Amino acid sequence: MNIQTEKNEEASQKPQPLTQMRILSIETTAVAVVEAEGSYHNTTFRVRGNALYSQAKKHAAFGGVYPSLAKREHAANLVPLLGTALRDAKLSIDTIAQKLTKEQKEYLQKLLVREEGLCHALVTYLEHVEKPTLDAIAVTHGPGLEPALWVGINFARALSYIWNLPILPVNHLEGHIIASAVHAEDQSAQKYVVEEITFPLLGLIVSGGHTEFVYAEDWGKYRVVGATRDDSIGEAFDKVARLMGIPYPGGPELSNLANKGRQALATRPAHLMSVIKKMPRPMLQSGDLDFSFSGLKTAVLYQVQELGELSDIQRHLLCAEFEDAVRDVVITKTAQALEQYPARTFVLGGGVSANTHIRKGLEKMFASNELGCTLRLPAEGLSTDNAVMIGMAGYFMHLRNAPTLDAKDDLSATGNLKF
Ligand code: KG4
Ligand code: ZN
């Protein structure tokens, strides 16, 4: 047997080449390029480009996310975000000989008729770059704020049409779940891995748009088993922050002030204990897995009205009490949810999962292993909305052979995404 034959035999005994995909992913305010490789049980994701636009400043003036503003903002930024993500991924090759046909331009105009300026910017861009080497486009399909979602969806359809790429219509909540399930193997190089996840899985998605328990028997098989009846957790953070003069999005800053409040309590407890009234922990006795945060927000409002102009220490203590109340609700409801839906893996996802106080509370709860359930929290940068998680979820859709769509499909009619 010569060396060459031996080598060939070795090669033939090796497992088949792993599935690989390079995905352009589009989230409401972000575009990324994600390379995925492997199976459900061992996937590696490499982030090649990740352009994120923060709308926070514009929305700060209004104290929240405003759908029409979000839509306009989003439309104006998609092409620059796309350009940045592709350039970072070294997939943007300039060309001057890429004129679109009249028919192509007309089709794009029809598709993007509601998005002022986006069509023109996109046509100009497309005429100056070569088709990048990509396998698919993943786009957030829902649930979320309709107008902003549609900009992303139509943008994906436009690119799919010109570049002839399939569309993976991703469920935003699955994106958050996967973002919590992955481990950052190499944060600087943006490499993430998912090892074996043991099902059933219970997820709690806590963001500005969502507060939902999601139960999953397997990837792709989700059921919402509890949700907020009014404000989301993120909204509660943002509204309470606003009451205290903290600009949108108030969650992170409110949490900083709460820390100061807890530090003060630790050093001078007797004097400070009665400064702030105890806030309610809503819905702990509701018997279901629903939440309600508007009452807690109102309790903070009454307390602010009663105290009048807040001193620094009052503000810090009020933030601490509010954050404690939210943490207590999250922890107690999670314990109740795990009783009803015994899961082997629990994930917290969404913007509020960046909250250190809530993370620590859950880590303590899961530390003893008594629950027989593993806690997974998102790596830094994957808590708040991002396009990377959409690319990851798109790959998982591909692995389970979920139908892809093309530009001509009516994406609003896809039933496969419903929980
Ligand atoms: O997931 P996300 O980026 O967008 C939505 O889907 O809404 O979540 C944004 C929300 C905002 O309400 C923001 O205040 C909140 O997440 N948030 C936090 C923290 N970081 C972000 N809330 C509390 N503590 C944090 N550290
Ligand atoms: Zn989100």
Coordinates of C-alpha atoms and ligand atoms in Angstrom, one line a residue:
M1 CA 0.0 0.0 0.0
N2 CA 1.6 3.2 -1.0
I3 CA 1.4 6.4 1.0
Q4 CA -1.1 8.0 -1.3
T5 CA -3.6 5.1 -1.0
E6 CA -3.3 5.1 2.8
K7 CA -4.1 8.8 2.8
N8 CA -7.1 8.2 0.7
E9 CA -8.4 5.5 3.0
E10 CA -7.9 7.7 6.0
A11 CA -9.9 10.4 4.3
S12 CA -12.7 8.0 3.4
Q13 CA -13.0 6.9 7.0
K14 CA -13.3 10.5 8.2
P15 CA -16.9 11.7 8.9
Q16 CA -18.7 13.4 6.0
P17 CA -17.9 17.1 5.7
L18 CA -19.9 19.1 8.2
T19 CA -22.7 21.3 7.0
Q20 CA -21.5 24.8 6.5
M21 CA -23.3 28.0 5.7
R22 CA -22.5 31.7 5.4
I23 CA -25.5 33.7 6.3
L24 CA -26.3 37.3 6.0
S25 CA -28.6 38.2 8.8
I26 CA -30.9 41.1 9.3
E27 CA -32.5 42.2 12.6
T28 CA -34.5 45.4 13.0
T29 CA -31.5 47.6 13.7
A30 CA -28.5 45.4 12.8
V31 CA -26.9 43.4 10.0
A32 CA -24.4 40.6 10.5
V33 CA -22.5 37.9 8.6
V34 CA -22.4 34.6 10.4
E35 CA -20.5 31.5 9.3
A36 CA -22.1 28.4 10.8
E37 CA -20.7 24.9 10.8
G38 CA -21.8 21.6 12.4
S39 CA -24.9 19.9 13.6
Y40 CA -27.4 20.8 16.3
H41 CA -25.3 19.0 18.8
N42 CA -22.1 20.7 18.1
T43 CA -22.3 23.9 16.1
T44 CA -19.7 26.6 15.7
F45 CA -20.6 30.1 14.7
R46 CA -18.1 32.6 13.5
V47 CA -19.1 36.2 13.4
R48 CA -17.5 37.8 10.3
G49 CA -19.3 41.1 10.3
N50 CA -21.6 42.7 12.8
A51 CA -23.0 46.2 12.3
L52 CA -25.3 47.5 14.9
Y53 CA -27.1 50.8 14.9
S54 CA -28.4 52.1 18.2
Q55 CA -31.6 54.0 17.9
A56 CA -31.5 54.8 21.6
K57 CA -30.6 58.5 21.2
K58 CA -33.5 59.3 18.9
H59 CA -36.0 57.4 21.0
A60 CA -34.7 58.8 24.2
A61 CA -36.5 62.1 23.4
F62 CA -39.8 60.1 23.5
G63 CA -39.0 57.8 26.4
G64 CA -39.5 54.6 24.4
V65 CA -39.5 52.9 21.0
Y66 CA -42.0 54.6 18.6
P67 CA -43.0 52.3 15.7
S68 CA -43.1 55.0 13.0
L69 CA -39.9 56.6 14.1
A70 CA -38.3 53.1 14.4
K71 CA -39.3 52.3 10.8
R72 CA -38.0 55.5 9.3
E73 CA -34.7 55.3 11.2
H74 CA -34.3 51.7 10.3
A75 CA -34.9 52.3 6.6
A76 CA -32.3 55.1 6.5
N77 CA -29.7 52.9 8.1
L78 CA -30.1 49.5 6.5
V79 CA -27.8 50.1 3.5
P80 CA -24.9 51.6 5.5
L81 CA -25.3 48.7 8.0
L82 CA -25.3 46.2 5.1
G83 CA -22.2 47.8 3.6
T84 CA -20.4 47.8 7.0
A85 CA -21.2 44.1 7.8
L86 CA -20.1 42.9 4.3
R87 CA -17.0 45.0 4.3
D88 CA -16.0 43.7 7.8
A89 CA -16.6 40.2 6.5
K90 CA -14.4 41.0 3.5
L91 CA -17.2 40.2 1.1
S92 CA -17.6 43.6 -0.3
I93 CA -15.9 43.8 -3.7
D94 CA -16.3 47.2 -5.5
T95 CA -17.3 47.2 -9.1
I96 CA -18.6 49.8 -11.5
A97 CA -20.0 47.4 -14.1
Q98 CA -23.0 46.1 -12.2
K99 CA -26.0 48.0 -13.7
L100 CA -29.3 46.7 -12.6
T101 CA -31.9 46.1 -15.4
K102 CA -35.0 48.2 -15.8
E103 CA -37.1 45.2 -14.7
Q104 CA -34.9 44.7 -11.6
K105 CA -35.2 48.4 -10.6
E106 CA -39.0 48.3 -11.1
Y107 CA -39.3 45.2 -9.0
L108 CA -37.3 46.7 -6.1
Q109 CA -39.4 49.9 -6.3
K110 CA -42.5 47.8 -6.0
L111 CA -41.1 45.9 -3.0
L112 CA -39.8 49.0 -1.2
V113 CA -42.6 51.4 -2.1
R114 CA -43.3 52.2 1.5
E115 CA -39.6 52.8 2.5
E116 CA -38.7 56.3 1.5
G117 CA -35.2 56.6 0.2
L118 CA -34.3 53.0 0.9
C119 CA -34.8 51.8 -2.7
H120 CA -32.6 54.5 -4.1
A121 CA -29.8 53.9 -1.6
L122 CA -30.0 50.1 -2.2
V123 CA -29.9 50.4 -6.0
T124 CA -26.9 52.7 -5.8
Y125 CA -25.2 50.2 -3.5
L126 CA -26.0 47.1 -5.5
E127 CA -24.7 48.8 -8.7
H128 CA -21.3 49.3 -7.0
V129 CA -20.6 45.9 -5.4
E130 CA -20.3 42.4 -6.8
K131 CA -22.6 39.7 -5.5
P132 CA -21.1 38.5 -2.2
T133 CA -20.4 34.9 -1.6
L134 CA -23.3 34.0 0.7
D135 CA -25.6 30.9 1.1
A136 CA -28.7 32.5 2.6
I137 CA -30.3 35.5 4.2
A138 CA -31.8 35.2 7.6
V139 CA -34.3 37.9 8.6
T140 CA -36.4 38.5 11.7
H141 CA -39.9 37.6 10.8
G142 CA -41.6 38.3 14.1
P143 CA -42.9 38.7 16.6
G144 CA -42.3 42.4 17.1
L145 CA -43.3 45.9 16.0
E146 CA -44.9 45.4 12.6
P147 CA -43.8 48.5 10.7
A148 CA -40.1 48.0 11.7
L149 CA -40.2 44.3 11.0
W150 CA -41.6 44.9 7.5
V151 CA -38.7 47.1 6.5
G152 CA -36.3 44.3 7.4
I153 CA -38.3 41.7 5.6
N154 CA -38.7 43.7 2.4
F155 CA -35.0 44.6 2.5
A156 CA -34.2 40.8 2.7
R157 CA -36.6 40.2 -0.2
A158 CA -34.9 42.8 -2.3
L159 CA -31.5 41.3 -1.7
S160 CA -32.8 37.8 -2.2
Y161 CA -34.2 38.9 -5.6
I162 CA -31.1 40.5 -6.8
W163 CA -28.6 38.0 -5.4
N164 CA -30.7 35.0 -5.9
L165 CA -30.5 33.8 -2.3
P166 CA -33.0 31.9 -0.2
I167 CA -34.6 33.6 2.8
L168 CA -34.7 32.0 6.3
P169 CA -37.6 33.7 8.1
V170 CA -36.5 33.6 11.7
N171 CA -38.5 33.8 14.9
H172 CA -37.0 36.5 17.0
L173 CA -37.6 34.5 20.2
E174 CA -35.7 31.5 18.9
G175 CA -32.9 34.0 18.2
H176 CA -32.9 35.0 21.9
I177 CA -33.0 31.4 23.0
I178 CA -30.0 30.4 20.8
A179 CA -28.1 33.5 21.9
S180 CA -28.4 32.2 25.5
A181 CA -27.6 28.6 24.6
V182 CA -24.2 29.4 22.9
H183 CA -20.9 29.7 24.7
A184 CA -18.5 32.4 23.7
E185 CA -15.4 30.4 22.9
D186 CA -13.4 33.3 21.8
Q187 CA -15.1 36.6 22.4
S188 CA -12.5 38.7 20.6
A189 CA -12.6 36.6 17.5
Q190 CA -16.4 36.3 17.8
K191 CA -16.5 32.5 17.9
Y192 CA -19.4 30.8 19.6
V193 CA -20.2 27.2 20.1
V194 CA -23.4 25.3 21.0
E195 CA -22.8 21.9 22.6
E196 CA -25.5 19.4 23.3
I197 CA -28.5 21.1 24.8
T198 CA -30.7 18.9 26.9
F199 CA -34.4 19.2 26.2
P200 CA -37.0 20.0 27.3
L201 CA -35.9 23.6 27.5
L202 CA -37.7 26.4 29.3
G203 CA -36.8 30.0 28.2
L204 CA -37.7 33.3 29.7
I205 CA -37.4 36.1 27.2
V206 CA -37.2 39.5 28.9
S207 CA -36.9 42.5 26.7
G208 CA -38.5 45.8 25.8
G209 CA -40.9 44.0 23.5
H210 CA -41.4 40.6 25.3
T211 CA -41.9 38.9 28.6
E212 CA -42.6 35.3 27.8
F213 CA -42.0 31.8 29.1
V214 CA -41.3 29.6 26.1
Y215 CA -41.3 25.8 26.5
A216 CA -39.5 23.7 23.9
E217 CA -39.5 20.0 23.5
D218 CA -36.8 20.4 20.8
W219 CA -35.3 23.1 18.6
G220 CA -38.1 24.6 16.6
K221 CA -40.9 23.3 18.7
Y222 CA -41.9 26.2 20.9
R223 CA -44.9 27.0 23.0
V224 CA -45.5 30.2 24.9
V225 CA -46.7 29.1 28.3
G226 CA -46.8 32.5 30.1
A227 CA -46.6 36.2 29.1
T228 CA -47.1 39.6 30.5
R229 CA -50.6 41.0 30.6
D230 CA -49.5 44.6 30.3
D231 CA -46.0 46.1 30.3
S232 CA -42.9 44.0 29.4
I233 CA -40.1 43.9 32.0
G234 CA -38.0 46.1 29.8
E235 CA -40.8 48.7 29.5
A236 CA -41.1 48.6 33.3
F237 CA -37.4 49.4 33.7
D238 CA -37.6 52.1 31.0
K239 CA -40.8 53.7 32.4
V240 CA -39.6 53.7 36.0
A241 CA -36.2 55.1 34.9
R242 CA -38.1 57.8 33.1
L243 CA -40.0 58.7 36.3
M244 CA -36.6 59.3 37.9
G245 CA -35.3 61.3 35.0
I246 CA -33.1 58.6 33.5
P247 CA -33.1 58.8 29.7
Y248 CA -34.2 55.8 27.5
P249 CA -33.2 53.0 27.6
G250 CA -33.2 53.4 31.3
G251 CA -32.6 49.7 32.3
P252 CA -28.7 49.7 32.6
E253 CA -28.5 53.1 34.3
L254 CA -31.4 52.3 36.7
S255 CA -29.4 49.1 37.6
N256 CA -26.3 51.2 38.4
L257 CA -28.2 53.4 40.7
A258 CA -29.8 50.4 42.4
N259 CA -26.3 49.1 43.1
K260 CA -25.5 52.3 44.9
G261 CA -28.8 51.9 46.9
R262 CA -27.8 48.4 48.0
Q263 CA -24.3 49.5 48.9
A264 CA -25.8 52.3 51.1
L265 CA -28.2 49.8 52.7
A266 CA -25.3 47.5 53.5
T267 CA -23.4 50.2 55.4
R268 CA -26.2 52.1 57.1
P269 CA -29.2 49.8 57.2
A270 CA -31.1 50.9 60.3
H271 CA -31.3 54.5 59.2
L272 CA -32.3 53.7 55.6
M273 CA -34.7 50.8 55.9
S274 CA -37.8 53.0 56.1
V275 CA -37.0 55.6 53.5
I276 CA -38.7 53.7 50.8
K277 CA -41.9 51.7 51.0
K278 CA -41.7 48.0 50.0
M279 CA -42.9 47.6 46.5
P280 CA -45.4 44.9 45.4
R281 CA -44.2 41.7 43.8
P282 CA -47.1 41.3 41.3
M283 CA -48.7 38.0 40.2
L284 CA -46.9 35.6 42.5
Q285 CA -50.2 34.1 43.5
S286 CA -51.8 34.2 40.1
G287 CA -51.6 30.4 39.7
D288 CA -50.4 30.8 36.1
L289 CA -47.2 31.8 34.5
D290 CA -48.3 35.3 33.5
F291 CA -46.7 38.5 34.6
S292 CA -48.0 42.1 35.1
F293 CA -45.7 45.0 35.7
S294 CA -48.0 48.1 35.4
G295 CA -49.0 47.9 39.1
L296 CA -45.3 47.9 40.1
K297 CA -44.6 50.9 37.9
T298 CA -47.6 52.7 39.4
A299 CA -46.4 51.9 42.9
V300 CA -43.1 53.6 42.0
L301 CA -45.0 56.6 40.6
Y302 CA -47.0 57.0 43.8
Q303 CA -43.8 56.8 45.9
V304 CA -42.1 59.4 43.7
Q305 CA -45.2 61.7 44.0
E306 CA -45.2 61.2 47.8
L307 CA -41.6 62.0 48.2
G308 CA -41.6 65.0 45.9
E309 CA -38.1 66.1 44.7
L310 CA -36.0 63.0 45.1
S311 CA -32.6 63.2 46.9
D312 CA -29.8 61.0 45.5
I313 CA -30.2 58.5 48.3
Q314 CA -33.9 58.3 47.9
R315 CA -33.5 57.7 44.1
H316 CA -30.8 55.0 44.7
L317 CA -33.0 53.2 47.3
L318 CA -36.1 53.4 45.1
C319 CA -34.1 51.9 42.2
A320 CA -32.8 49.1 44.4
E321 CA -36.3 48.3 45.7
F322 CA -37.8 48.3 42.2
E323 CA -35.0 46.1 40.9
D324 CA -35.3 43.7 43.9
A325 CA -39.0 43.4 43.2
V326 CA -38.4 42.5 39.5
R327 CA -35.7 40.0 40.5
D328 CA -38.0 38.4 43.0
V329 CA -40.8 38.1 40.5
V330 CA -38.5 36.6 37.9
I331 CA -37.1 34.1 40.4
T332 CA -40.4 33.0 41.9
K333 CA -42.1 32.8 38.6
T334 CA -39.2 30.7 37.2
A335 CA -39.5 28.3 40.1
Q336 CA -43.2 28.0 39.5
A337 CA -42.7 27.5 35.8
L338 CA -40.1 24.8 36.4
E339 CA -42.6 23.0 38.6
Q340 CA -45.2 23.0 35.9
Y341 CA -42.8 22.4 33.1
P342 CA -39.9 20.4 34.5
A343 CA -37.1 21.3 32.1
R344 CA -33.5 20.2 31.8
T345 CA -32.2 23.5 30.5
F346 CA -33.4 27.0 31.5
V347 CA -32.3 30.0 29.4
L348 CA -32.8 33.7 30.1
G349 CA -32.7 35.9 27.0
G350 CA -33.5 39.4 25.8
G351 CA -32.2 42.8 26.7
V352 CA -33.0 42.6 30.4
S353 CA -31.0 39.4 30.7
A354 CA -28.0 41.7 30.7
N355 CA -29.1 42.8 34.2
T356 CA -26.5 41.6 36.7
H357 CA -28.8 41.6 39.7
I358 CA -31.3 39.3 38.0
R359 CA -28.5 37.1 36.6
K360 CA -27.0 36.7 40.0
G361 CA -30.3 35.8 41.5
L362 CA -30.8 33.1 39.0
E363 CA -27.3 31.8 39.3
K364 CA -27.8 31.4 43.1
M365 CA -31.1 29.6 42.5
F366 CA -29.6 27.1 40.1
A367 CA -26.2 26.7 41.9
S368 CA -27.3 23.8 44.2
N369 CA -28.3 21.6 41.2
E370 CA -31.4 20.6 43.1
L371 CA -33.5 21.6 40.2
G372 CA -31.9 19.1 37.9
C373 CA -31.8 21.8 35.3
T374 CA -28.9 23.8 33.8
L375 CA -29.0 27.6 33.6
R376 CA -27.7 29.3 30.5
L377 CA -27.3 33.0 30.2
P378 CA -26.3 35.0 27.1
A379 CA -22.7 35.9 26.5
E380 CA -21.9 39.6 26.6
G381 CA -23.3 41.4 23.5
L382 CA -25.9 38.8 22.8
S383 CA -28.5 39.9 25.4
T384 CA -29.9 42.9 23.6
D385 CA -31.3 42.6 20.1
N386 CA -28.6 41.7 17.5
A387 CA -28.3 40.2 14.1
V388 CA -25.9 37.5 15.1
M389 CA -28.5 35.6 17.0
I390 CA -30.8 35.8 13.9
G391 CA -28.0 34.2 11.7
M392 CA -27.6 31.5 14.4
A393 CA -31.4 30.8 14.5
G394 CA -31.4 30.8 10.6
Y395 CA -28.8 28.1 10.6
F396 CA -30.8 26.0 13.0
M397 CA -33.9 26.4 10.8
H398 CA -31.8 25.2 7.9
L399 CA -30.6 22.2 9.9
R400 CA -34.2 21.1 10.5
N401 CA -35.1 21.6 6.9
A402 CA -37.6 24.4 7.6
P403 CA -38.9 25.8 4.3
T404 CA -36.9 28.8 2.9
L405 CA -38.6 31.5 1.0
D406 CA -37.7 33.7 -1.9
A407 CA -38.4 37.3 -2.8
K408 CA -41.7 36.5 -4.5
D409 CA -43.2 34.7 -1.5
D410 CA -45.6 36.5 0.7
L411 CA -43.7 36.3 4.0
S412 CA -46.7 37.4 6.0
A413 CA -48.5 34.2 5.1
T414 CA -45.9 31.7 6.5
G415 CA -47.6 29.5 9.0
N416 CA -44.5 27.6 10.0
L417 CA -43.3 30.4 12.4
K418 CA -46.3 30.5 14.7
F419 CA -45.8 29.2 18.2
Ligands
KG4_1 O1 -34.0 42.7 23.6 P1 -33.9 44.2 23.5 O2 -32.6 44.8 23.1 O3 -35.0 44.8 22.6 C1 -36.3 44.4 22.6 O4 -36.6 43.4 22.0 O5 -37.0 45.2 23.2 O6 -34.3 44.8 25.0 C2 -34.2 46.2 25.3 C3 -34.6 46.4 26.7 C4 -34.8 47.8 27.2 O7 -36.0 48.0 27.8 C5 -33.6 48.0 28.1 O8 -33.9 49.0 29.1 C6 -33.5 46.7 28.7 O9 -33.6 45.8 27.6 N1 -32.1 46.5 29.3 C7 -31.9 46.3 30.7 C8 -30.5 46.2 30.8 N2 -29.9 46.3 29.6 C9 -30.9 46.4 28.7 N3 -32.8 46.3 31.7 C10 -32.3 46.1 32.9 N4 -31.0 46.0 33.2 C11 -30.1 46.0 32.2 N5 -28.8 45.9 32.5
ZN2 ZN -35.5 41.1 21.4

